[in-house]
Amino acid sequence: MTSLNLEALFQSKIDEETKIEPKDWMPDAYRKTLIRQISQHAHSEIVGMLPEGNWITRAPSLRRKLILLAKVQDEAGHGLYLYSAAETLGANRDDLVQQLLSGKAKYSSIFNYPTLNWADIGAIGWLVDGAAIMNQVMLTRTSYGPYARAMVRICKEESFHQRQGYEIMIAMAKGSPEQKAMAQDAINRWWWPSLMMFGPKDAESSHSDQALKWKIKRKTNDELRQQFVDVTVPQAEYLGLTVPDPDLRWNEEKGSYDFGEIDWEEFWSVVKGNGPCNKQRLQARNKAYEDGAWVREAASAHAAKKEQRKLEPQLATKAA
Ligand code: 3HC
């Protein structure tokens, strides 16, 4: 079959909503863009553990500590799940990790902002995981089978992440005036970087057109961003907090909110490595990788020993 026919057959499977599985023929460019997106998604989960992990020892109560511990452990699991999904496309996990550690690979810009106090942990759960859910629920319908299935499991845990964050924000916003001021300060600092999580505007998105044709994406960056704003603004109003956007207003005709322009200079500067915490995040990941070298060596030595034990009987019969 010519490659033209293969491409046509592949696209017809996409159009009739047949999931693409690891052993199916797929265009190299489909494989490549999925490895790109899935590995960056995995990197985001692993780096995303750092801002919140910083507050596990500082949680205001044992209950909050337990909840935050569970959430950060979930993120680690999401990362490992997604690296496995990338491996089904032929990617090598070590190579992907080295791309992160060397600063070559991207991860979500949001994780390059500092967590200054406990209200930030609430804002991250509420806004960052809330934005992630918007995107990941869409990805449960992505055309690549292993990615879609990974998303189903991840979204179940993300809902808990978002609820626990919003519960912290309720406690702060309904608490003392100082706590309410902390909650307002947190939304002031996390609102716009959360909108940036959805990526550049559609006109500047280099991958979206093809991703939509291949049903990797089901909605555009701007559509998801709009959906997030429409859902989240009423939640901020319930908290009695002000969204830091003077241009935000309900558009009756459109049936959704109009909102201000994102600072795209800030977005690209953070994506390019110049955010408040980019260097710190990579240093932390490199240190964790070095500190974990002994575990990798012990695990591979154990695996080699097991392999050797399996071979011993054959070697013994050969020698006899
Ligand atoms: N941070 C860093 N890079 C970003 C970005 C962001 N917020 N948004 C876009 N980019 C990059 C893209 O990776 C691409 O660069 P590349 O070609 O080098 O990969 C470039 O900007 C152009 O953007 P596009 O819109 O054309 O790229 P995509 O079509 O890939 O769309 C995306 C970007 C919507 C982030 C898409 O990649 C996606 O849906 N990824 C999977 C979900 C994901 O990664 N979410 C990140 C957060 S995970 C998380 O929050 C975990 C939770 O538990 C806290």
Tab-separated table of C-alpha atoms and ligand atoms in Angstrom:
chain	number	residue	atom	x	y	z
A	1	MET	CA	0.000	0.000	0.000
A	2	THR	CA	1.449	3.415	-0.893
A	3	SER	CA	2.081	5.954	1.877
A	4	LEU	CA	-0.684	8.110	0.391
A	5	ASN	CA	-3.198	5.293	0.908
A	6	LEU	CA	-1.816	4.656	4.397
A	7	GLU	CA	-2.329	8.338	5.281
A	8	ALA	CA	-5.854	8.256	3.827
A	9	LEU	CA	-6.695	5.092	5.782
A	10	PHE	CA	-5.245	6.628	8.956
A	11	GLN	CA	-7.281	9.832	8.552
A	12	SER	CA	-10.480	7.832	7.893
A	13	LYS	CA	-9.919	5.986	11.198
A	14	ILE	CA	-9.530	9.368	12.946
A	15	ASP	CA	-12.664	10.727	11.233
A	16	GLU	CA	-14.758	7.698	12.244
A	17	GLU	CA	-13.551	8.016	15.849
A	18	THR	CA	-11.481	4.782	15.897
A	19	LYS	CA	-8.781	5.092	18.539
A	20	ILE	CA	-5.210	4.826	17.233
A	21	GLU	CA	-3.311	2.148	19.145
A	22	PRO	CA	0.482	1.655	19.560
A	23	LYS	CA	0.745	-1.103	16.955
A	24	ASP	CA	-1.294	0.796	14.318
A	25	TRP	CA	0.392	2.509	11.374
A	26	MET	CA	0.597	6.260	11.989
A	27	PRO	CA	2.286	9.176	10.199
A	28	ASP	CA	5.733	9.967	11.705
A	29	ALA	CA	4.506	13.517	12.344
A	30	TYR	CA	1.545	12.202	14.403
A	31	ARG	CA	3.917	10.071	16.499
A	32	LYS	CA	6.383	12.957	16.855
A	33	THR	CA	3.839	15.555	18.001
A	34	LEU	CA	2.299	13.107	20.474
A	35	ILE	CA	5.709	12.291	22.001
A	36	ARG	CA	6.304	16.055	22.203
A	37	GLN	CA	2.974	16.812	23.916
A	38	ILE	CA	2.765	13.746	26.177
A	39	SER	CA	6.374	14.081	27.389
A	40	GLN	CA	5.881	17.780	28.137
A	41	HIS	CA	2.683	16.892	29.943
A	42	ALA	CA	4.617	14.325	32.010
A	43	HIS	CA	7.397	16.841	32.737
A	44	SER	CA	4.732	19.325	33.895
A	45	GLU	CA	3.367	16.806	36.383
A	46	ILE	CA	6.818	16.049	37.818
A	47	VAL	CA	7.962	19.684	38.009
A	48	GLY	CA	4.479	20.597	39.294
A	49	MET	CA	5.249	18.622	42.468
A	50	LEU	CA	7.888	21.167	43.488
A	51	PRO	CA	5.867	24.348	44.248
A	52	GLU	CA	3.372	22.407	46.399
A	53	GLY	CA	5.925	19.980	47.860
A	54	ASN	CA	7.552	23.064	49.357
A	55	TRP	CA	4.514	23.448	51.680
A	56	ILE	CA	4.029	19.857	52.910
A	57	THR	CA	6.158	20.536	56.019
A	58	ARG	CA	4.429	23.896	56.514
A	59	ALA	CA	0.794	22.801	56.202
A	60	PRO	CA	-1.366	24.481	58.908
A	61	SER	CA	-2.834	21.180	60.200
A	62	LEU	CA	-2.291	17.424	60.023
A	63	ARG	CA	-5.435	17.122	57.864
A	64	ARG	CA	-4.108	19.701	55.361
A	65	LYS	CA	-0.712	17.971	55.365
A	66	LEU	CA	-2.310	14.597	54.585
A	67	ILE	CA	-4.372	16.072	51.744
A	68	LEU	CA	-1.379	17.881	50.228
A	69	LEU	CA	0.815	14.773	50.562
A	70	ALA	CA	-1.807	12.738	48.689
A	71	LYS	CA	-2.070	15.359	45.958
A	72	VAL	CA	1.684	15.650	45.380
A	73	GLN	CA	1.976	11.853	45.277
A	74	ASP	CA	-0.853	11.788	42.706
A	75	GLU	CA	1.107	14.200	40.497
A	76	ALA	CA	4.127	11.879	40.592
A	77	GLY	CA	1.877	9.030	39.499
A	78	HIS	CA	0.426	11.137	36.684
A	79	GLY	CA	3.945	11.853	35.451
A	80	LEU	CA	4.941	8.172	35.466
A	81	TYR	CA	1.666	7.247	33.748
A	82	LEU	CA	2.322	9.791	31.005
A	83	TYR	CA	5.956	8.728	30.503
A	84	SER	CA	4.574	5.188	29.999
A	85	ALA	CA	2.106	6.536	27.418
A	86	ALA	CA	5.019	8.216	25.607
A	87	GLU	CA	6.970	4.928	25.675
A	88	THR	CA	4.119	3.205	23.788
A	89	LEU	CA	5.085	5.517	20.893
A	90	GLY	CA	8.681	4.302	20.991
A	91	ALA	CA	10.080	7.129	23.115
A	92	ASN	CA	12.881	6.252	25.555
A	93	ARG	CA	12.011	7.388	29.095
A	94	ASP	CA	15.620	8.181	29.997
A	95	ASP	CA	15.999	10.350	26.896
A	96	LEU	CA	12.822	12.239	27.836
A	97	VAL	CA	14.063	12.783	31.398
A	98	GLN	CA	17.449	14.008	30.102
A	99	GLN	CA	15.646	16.472	27.813
A	100	LEU	CA	13.908	17.896	30.906
A	101	LEU	CA	17.059	17.963	33.053
A	102	SER	CA	19.087	19.689	30.337
A	103	GLY	CA	16.469	22.426	29.978
A	104	LYS	CA	15.757	21.348	26.382
A	105	ALA	CA	12.196	20.148	27.026
A	106	LYS	CA	9.265	22.386	27.902
A	107	TYR	CA	6.922	21.970	30.835
A	108	SER	CA	3.952	24.124	31.796
A	109	SER	CA	4.966	27.737	32.461
A	110	ILE	CA	2.716	27.876	35.528
A	111	PHE	CA	5.177	25.907	37.620
A	112	ASN	CA	7.794	28.621	37.326
A	113	TYR	CA	5.973	30.891	39.762
A	114	PRO	CA	6.771	30.835	43.516
A	115	THR	CA	4.395	29.627	46.252
A	116	LEU	CA	4.740	32.431	48.822
A	117	ASN	CA	2.207	31.295	51.438
A	118	TRP	CA	-0.535	28.779	52.226
A	119	ALA	CA	-3.182	30.640	50.206
A	120	ASP	CA	-1.072	29.835	47.120
A	121	ILE	CA	-1.656	26.146	47.772
A	122	GLY	CA	-5.376	26.838	47.644
A	123	ALA	CA	-5.036	28.946	44.501
A	124	ILE	CA	-2.967	26.244	42.772
A	125	GLY	CA	-5.531	23.519	43.507
A	126	TRP	CA	-8.458	25.769	42.552
A	127	LEU	CA	-6.992	27.570	39.487
A	128	VAL	CA	-4.069	25.466	38.202
A	129	ASP	CA	-5.697	22.076	38.663
A	130	GLY	CA	-8.987	23.642	37.572
A	131	ALA	CA	-7.347	24.736	34.304
A	132	ALA	CA	-5.630	21.368	33.957
A	133	ILE	CA	-8.979	19.593	34.325
A	134	MET	CA	-10.511	21.766	31.560
A	135	ASN	CA	-7.751	20.618	29.229
A	136	GLN	CA	-7.483	17.028	30.425
A	137	VAL	CA	-11.218	16.265	30.256
A	138	MET	CA	-10.952	17.236	26.584
A	139	LEU	CA	-7.921	14.914	26.269
A	140	THR	CA	-9.960	11.935	27.517
A	141	ARG	CA	-11.326	12.030	23.933
A	142	THR	CA	-7.943	12.407	22.188
A	143	SER	CA	-7.423	10.091	19.197
A	144	TYR	CA	-4.417	8.224	20.657
A	145	GLY	CA	-5.766	5.354	22.798
A	146	PRO	CA	-3.146	5.120	25.579
A	147	TYR	CA	-3.187	8.923	26.118
A	148	ALA	CA	-7.000	9.051	26.243
A	149	ARG	CA	-7.129	6.176	28.738
A	150	ALA	CA	-4.401	7.731	30.922
A	151	MET	CA	-6.485	10.925	31.015
A	152	VAL	CA	-9.581	9.116	32.308
A	153	ARG	CA	-7.710	7.953	35.387
A	154	ILE	CA	-5.849	11.250	35.857
A	155	CYS	CA	-9.023	13.337	35.644
A	156	LYS	CA	-10.609	11.408	38.514
A	157	GLU	CA	-7.723	12.465	40.761
A	158	GLU	CA	-7.585	16.028	39.374
A	159	SER	CA	-11.190	16.627	40.521
A	160	PHE	CA	-10.071	15.893	44.098
A	161	HIS	CA	-7.106	18.258	43.565
A	162	GLN	CA	-9.359	21.094	42.442
A	163	ARG	CA	-11.910	20.561	45.248
A	164	GLN	CA	-9.304	20.513	48.003
A	165	GLY	CA	-7.810	23.746	46.629
A	166	TYR	CA	-11.184	25.451	46.500
A	167	GLU	CA	-11.899	24.285	50.058
A	168	ILE	CA	-8.687	26.007	51.210
A	169	MET	CA	-9.787	29.179	49.390
A	170	ILE	CA	-13.218	29.030	51.105
A	171	ALA	CA	-11.526	28.677	54.508
A	172	MET	CA	-9.236	31.633	53.777
A	173	ALA	CA	-11.858	33.876	52.130
A	174	LYS	CA	-14.394	33.255	54.907
A	175	GLY	CA	-11.680	33.487	57.597
A	176	SER	CA	-10.051	36.491	59.268
A	177	PRO	CA	-9.513	39.719	57.293
A	178	GLU	CA	-5.800	38.809	57.081
A	179	GLN	CA	-6.674	35.382	55.630
A	180	LYS	CA	-9.067	36.947	53.109
A	181	ALA	CA	-6.330	39.403	52.102
A	182	MET	CA	-3.963	36.448	51.550
A	183	ALA	CA	-6.590	34.737	49.361
A	184	GLN	CA	-7.031	37.935	47.312
A	185	ASP	CA	-3.256	38.311	46.954
A	186	ALA	CA	-3.047	34.695	45.759
A	187	ILE	CA	-5.681	35.124	43.037
A	188	ASN	CA	-3.945	38.374	42.008
A	189	ARG	CA	-0.710	36.427	41.384
A	190	TRP	CA	-2.096	33.165	40.005
A	191	TRP	CA	-5.002	34.280	37.799
A	192	TRP	CA	-3.135	35.354	34.667
A	193	PRO	CA	-0.436	32.604	34.747
A	194	SER	CA	-3.332	30.093	35.000
A	195	LEU	CA	-4.874	31.503	31.796
A	196	MET	CA	-1.458	31.084	30.143
A	197	MET	CA	-1.603	27.327	30.820
A	198	PHE	CA	-3.910	26.941	27.812
A	199	GLY	CA	-1.114	28.034	25.488
A	200	PRO	CA	-0.733	30.893	23.016
A	201	LYS	CA	-3.806	32.367	21.382
A	202	ASP	CA	-5.141	30.294	18.492
A	203	ALA	CA	-3.631	32.594	15.858
A	204	GLU	CA	-0.162	31.978	17.349
A	205	SER	CA	-0.577	28.266	18.081
A	206	SER	CA	1.845	26.399	15.814
A	207	HIS	CA	0.358	22.938	16.468
A	208	SER	CA	-3.370	23.456	16.877
A	209	ASP	CA	-4.598	23.175	13.271
A	210	GLN	CA	-2.969	19.796	12.712
A	211	ALA	CA	-3.778	18.659	16.263
A	212	LEU	CA	-7.466	19.379	15.616
A	213	LYS	CA	-7.384	17.544	12.259
A	214	TRP	CA	-5.878	14.496	13.970
A	215	LYS	CA	-8.280	14.940	16.933
A	216	ILE	CA	-5.348	15.101	19.340
A	217	LYS	CA	-7.054	18.301	20.430
A	218	ARG	CA	-10.848	18.566	20.402
A	219	LYS	CA	-10.950	22.245	21.299
A	220	THR	CA	-8.644	25.144	20.587
A	221	ASN	CA	-6.530	26.892	23.230
A	222	ASP	CA	-8.842	29.922	23.242
A	223	GLU	CA	-12.009	27.820	23.490
A	224	LEU	CA	-10.674	26.000	26.575
A	225	ARG	CA	-9.434	29.259	28.087
A	226	GLN	CA	-12.880	30.830	27.625
A	227	GLN	CA	-14.533	27.759	29.181
A	228	PHE	CA	-12.208	28.072	32.192
A	229	VAL	CA	-12.962	31.784	32.694
A	230	ASP	CA	-16.725	31.190	32.414
A	231	VAL	CA	-16.632	28.464	35.073
A	232	THR	CA	-14.131	30.108	37.433
A	233	VAL	CA	-15.351	33.726	37.682
A	234	PRO	CA	-18.589	32.722	39.520
A	235	GLN	CA	-16.433	30.659	41.906
A	236	ALA	CA	-14.332	33.753	42.654
A	237	GLU	CA	-17.526	35.752	43.214
A	238	TYR	CA	-18.768	33.116	45.701
A	239	LEU	CA	-15.476	33.558	47.589
A	240	GLY	CA	-15.995	37.329	47.592
A	241	LEU	CA	-12.691	37.749	45.739
A	242	THR	CA	-12.002	40.107	42.853
A	243	VAL	CA	-10.597	38.686	39.625
A	244	PRO	CA	-7.568	40.913	38.781
A	245	ASP	CA	-8.861	41.894	35.330
A	246	PRO	CA	-10.447	45.361	34.891
A	247	ASP	CA	-11.737	44.325	31.448
A	248	LEU	CA	-13.655	41.310	32.773
A	249	ARG	CA	-17.389	41.641	32.143
A	250	TRP	CA	-20.318	39.374	31.345
A	251	ASN	CA	-21.308	39.539	27.677
A	252	GLU	CA	-25.024	38.722	27.590
A	253	GLU	CA	-25.101	38.424	23.832
A	254	LYS	CA	-22.150	35.999	23.772
A	255	GLY	CA	-23.342	34.206	26.917
A	256	SER	CA	-19.816	34.269	28.354
A	257	TYR	CA	-17.262	36.660	29.810
A	258	ASP	CA	-15.164	39.136	27.893
A	259	PHE	CA	-11.757	39.429	29.500
A	260	GLY	CA	-8.532	41.367	29.152
A	261	GLU	CA	-5.447	40.628	27.040
A	262	ILE	CA	-2.858	38.201	28.442
A	263	ASP	CA	0.675	39.572	28.813
A	264	TRP	CA	2.154	37.446	26.005
A	265	GLU	CA	5.591	38.913	26.554
A	266	GLU	CA	5.554	37.481	30.083
A	267	PHE	CA	4.223	34.162	28.744
A	268	TRP	CA	6.983	33.663	26.178
A	269	SER	CA	9.641	34.938	28.544
A	270	VAL	CA	8.661	32.290	31.141
A	271	VAL	CA	8.366	29.591	28.436
A	272	LYS	CA	11.877	30.527	27.273
A	273	GLY	CA	13.273	29.967	30.785
A	274	ASN	CA	13.215	33.472	32.285
A	275	GLY	CA	10.397	33.030	34.803
A	276	PRO	CA	10.833	33.669	38.566
A	277	CYS	CA	11.623	29.996	39.368
A	278	ASN	CA	12.756	28.297	36.131
A	279	LYS	CA	16.373	27.871	37.253
A	280	GLN	CA	15.353	26.707	40.751
A	281	ARG	CA	12.970	24.107	39.310
A	282	LEU	CA	15.612	22.609	37.004
A	283	GLN	CA	18.208	22.621	39.796
A	284	ALA	CA	15.751	20.755	42.053
A	285	ARG	CA	14.996	18.189	39.346
A	286	ASN	CA	18.704	17.654	38.606
A	287	LYS	CA	19.473	17.246	42.326
A	288	ALA	CA	16.637	14.735	42.730
A	289	TYR	CA	17.988	12.809	39.717
A	290	GLU	CA	21.528	12.713	41.162
A	291	ASP	CA	20.273	11.794	44.659
A	292	GLY	CA	18.289	8.937	43.103
A	293	ALA	CA	21.248	7.466	41.171
A	294	TRP	CA	21.838	4.771	43.824
A	295	VAL	CA	18.226	3.565	43.514
A	296	ARG	CA	18.550	3.215	39.736
A	297	GLU	CA	21.901	1.393	40.105
A	298	ALA	CA	20.493	-0.973	42.765
A	299	ALA	CA	17.394	-1.676	40.667
A	300	SER	CA	19.398	-2.444	37.516
A	301	ALA	CA	21.899	-4.594	39.481
A	302	HIS	CA	18.972	-6.543	40.926
A	303	ALA	CA	17.429	-6.959	37.466
A	304	ALA	CA	20.772	-8.174	36.046
A	305	LYS	CA	21.163	-10.694	38.927
A	306	LYS	CA	17.625	-12.006	38.298
A	307	GLU	CA	18.395	-12.374	34.574
A	308	GLN	CA	21.623	-14.227	35.376
A	309	ARG	CA	19.839	-16.606	37.806
A	310	LYS	CA	17.325	-17.400	35.027
A	311	LEU	CA	20.224	-18.312	32.678
A	312	GLU	CA	22.177	-20.433	35.225
A	313	PRO	CA	20.304	-23.773	34.636
A	314	GLN	CA	20.800	-23.459	30.851
A	315	LEU	CA	24.509	-22.639	31.352
A	316	ALA	CA	24.823	-25.633	33.731
A	317	THR	CA	23.289	-28.077	31.210
A	318	LYS	CA	25.491	-26.655	28.419
A	319	ALA	CA	28.617	-27.138	30.596
A	320	ALA	CA	27.639	-30.734	31.548
B	1	3HC	N1	3.944	26.409	29.069
B	1	3HC	C1	5.014	26.017	28.335
B	1	3HC	N2	4.966	25.829	26.987
B	1	3HC	C2	3.781	26.036	26.382
B	1	3HC	C3	2.623	26.403	27.083
B	1	3HC	C4	2.743	26.600	28.496
B	1	3HC	N3	1.715	26.974	29.242
B	1	3HC	N4	1.595	26.510	26.193
B	1	3HC	C5	2.108	26.209	24.991
B	1	3HC	N5	3.416	25.935	25.097
B	1	3HC	C6	4.329	25.624	24.001
B	1	3HC	C7	3.945	24.348	23.278
B	1	3HC	O1	4.513	23.218	23.918
B	1	3HC	C8	4.574	24.618	21.899
B	1	3HC	O2	5.982	24.462	22.019
B	1	3HC	P1	6.743	23.194	21.355
B	1	3HC	O3	6.409	23.192	19.882
B	1	3HC	O4	8.199	23.422	21.634
B	1	3HC	O5	6.199	21.975	22.073
B	1	3HC	C9	4.353	26.108	21.714
B	1	3HC	O6	4.194	26.660	23.030
B	1	3HC	C10	3.167	26.443	20.834
B	1	3HC	O7	1.984	26.132	21.543
B	1	3HC	P2	0.804	25.312	20.836
B	1	3HC	O8	-0.505	25.788	21.364
B	1	3HC	O9	0.982	25.318	19.352
B	1	3HC	O10	1.145	23.851	21.373
B	1	3HC	P3	0.109	22.667	21.679
B	1	3HC	O11	-0.791	22.440	20.513
B	1	3HC	O12	0.953	21.550	22.154
B	1	3HC	O13	-0.833	23.210	22.869
B	1	3HC	C11	-1.015	22.699	25.220
B	1	3HC	C12	-0.267	23.513	24.135
B	1	3HC	C13	-2.454	23.156	25.280
B	1	3HC	C14	-0.317	22.929	26.580
B	1	3HC	C15	-0.943	21.216	24.807
B	1	3HC	O14	0.399	20.870	24.643
B	1	3HC	C16	-1.572	20.272	25.839
B	1	3HC	O15	-2.771	20.143	25.899
B	1	3HC	N6	-0.715	19.593	26.615
B	1	3HC	C17	-1.210	18.573	27.536
B	1	3HC	C18	-1.705	19.157	28.823
B	1	3HC	C19	-0.586	19.818	29.591
B	1	3HC	O16	0.561	19.659	29.320
B	1	3HC	N7	-0.951	20.596	30.567
B	1	3HC	C20	0.078	21.294	31.337
B	1	3HC	C21	-0.236	21.291	32.748
B	1	3HC	S1	-0.282	19.683	33.456
B	1	3HC	C22	-0.832	20.058	34.985
B	1	3HC	O17	-1.190	21.144	35.225
B	1	3HC	C23	-0.862	18.977	35.990
B	1	3HC	C24	-1.803	19.239	37.097
B	1	3HC	O18	-1.864	18.059	37.869
B	1	3HC	C25	-1.374	20.358	37.984
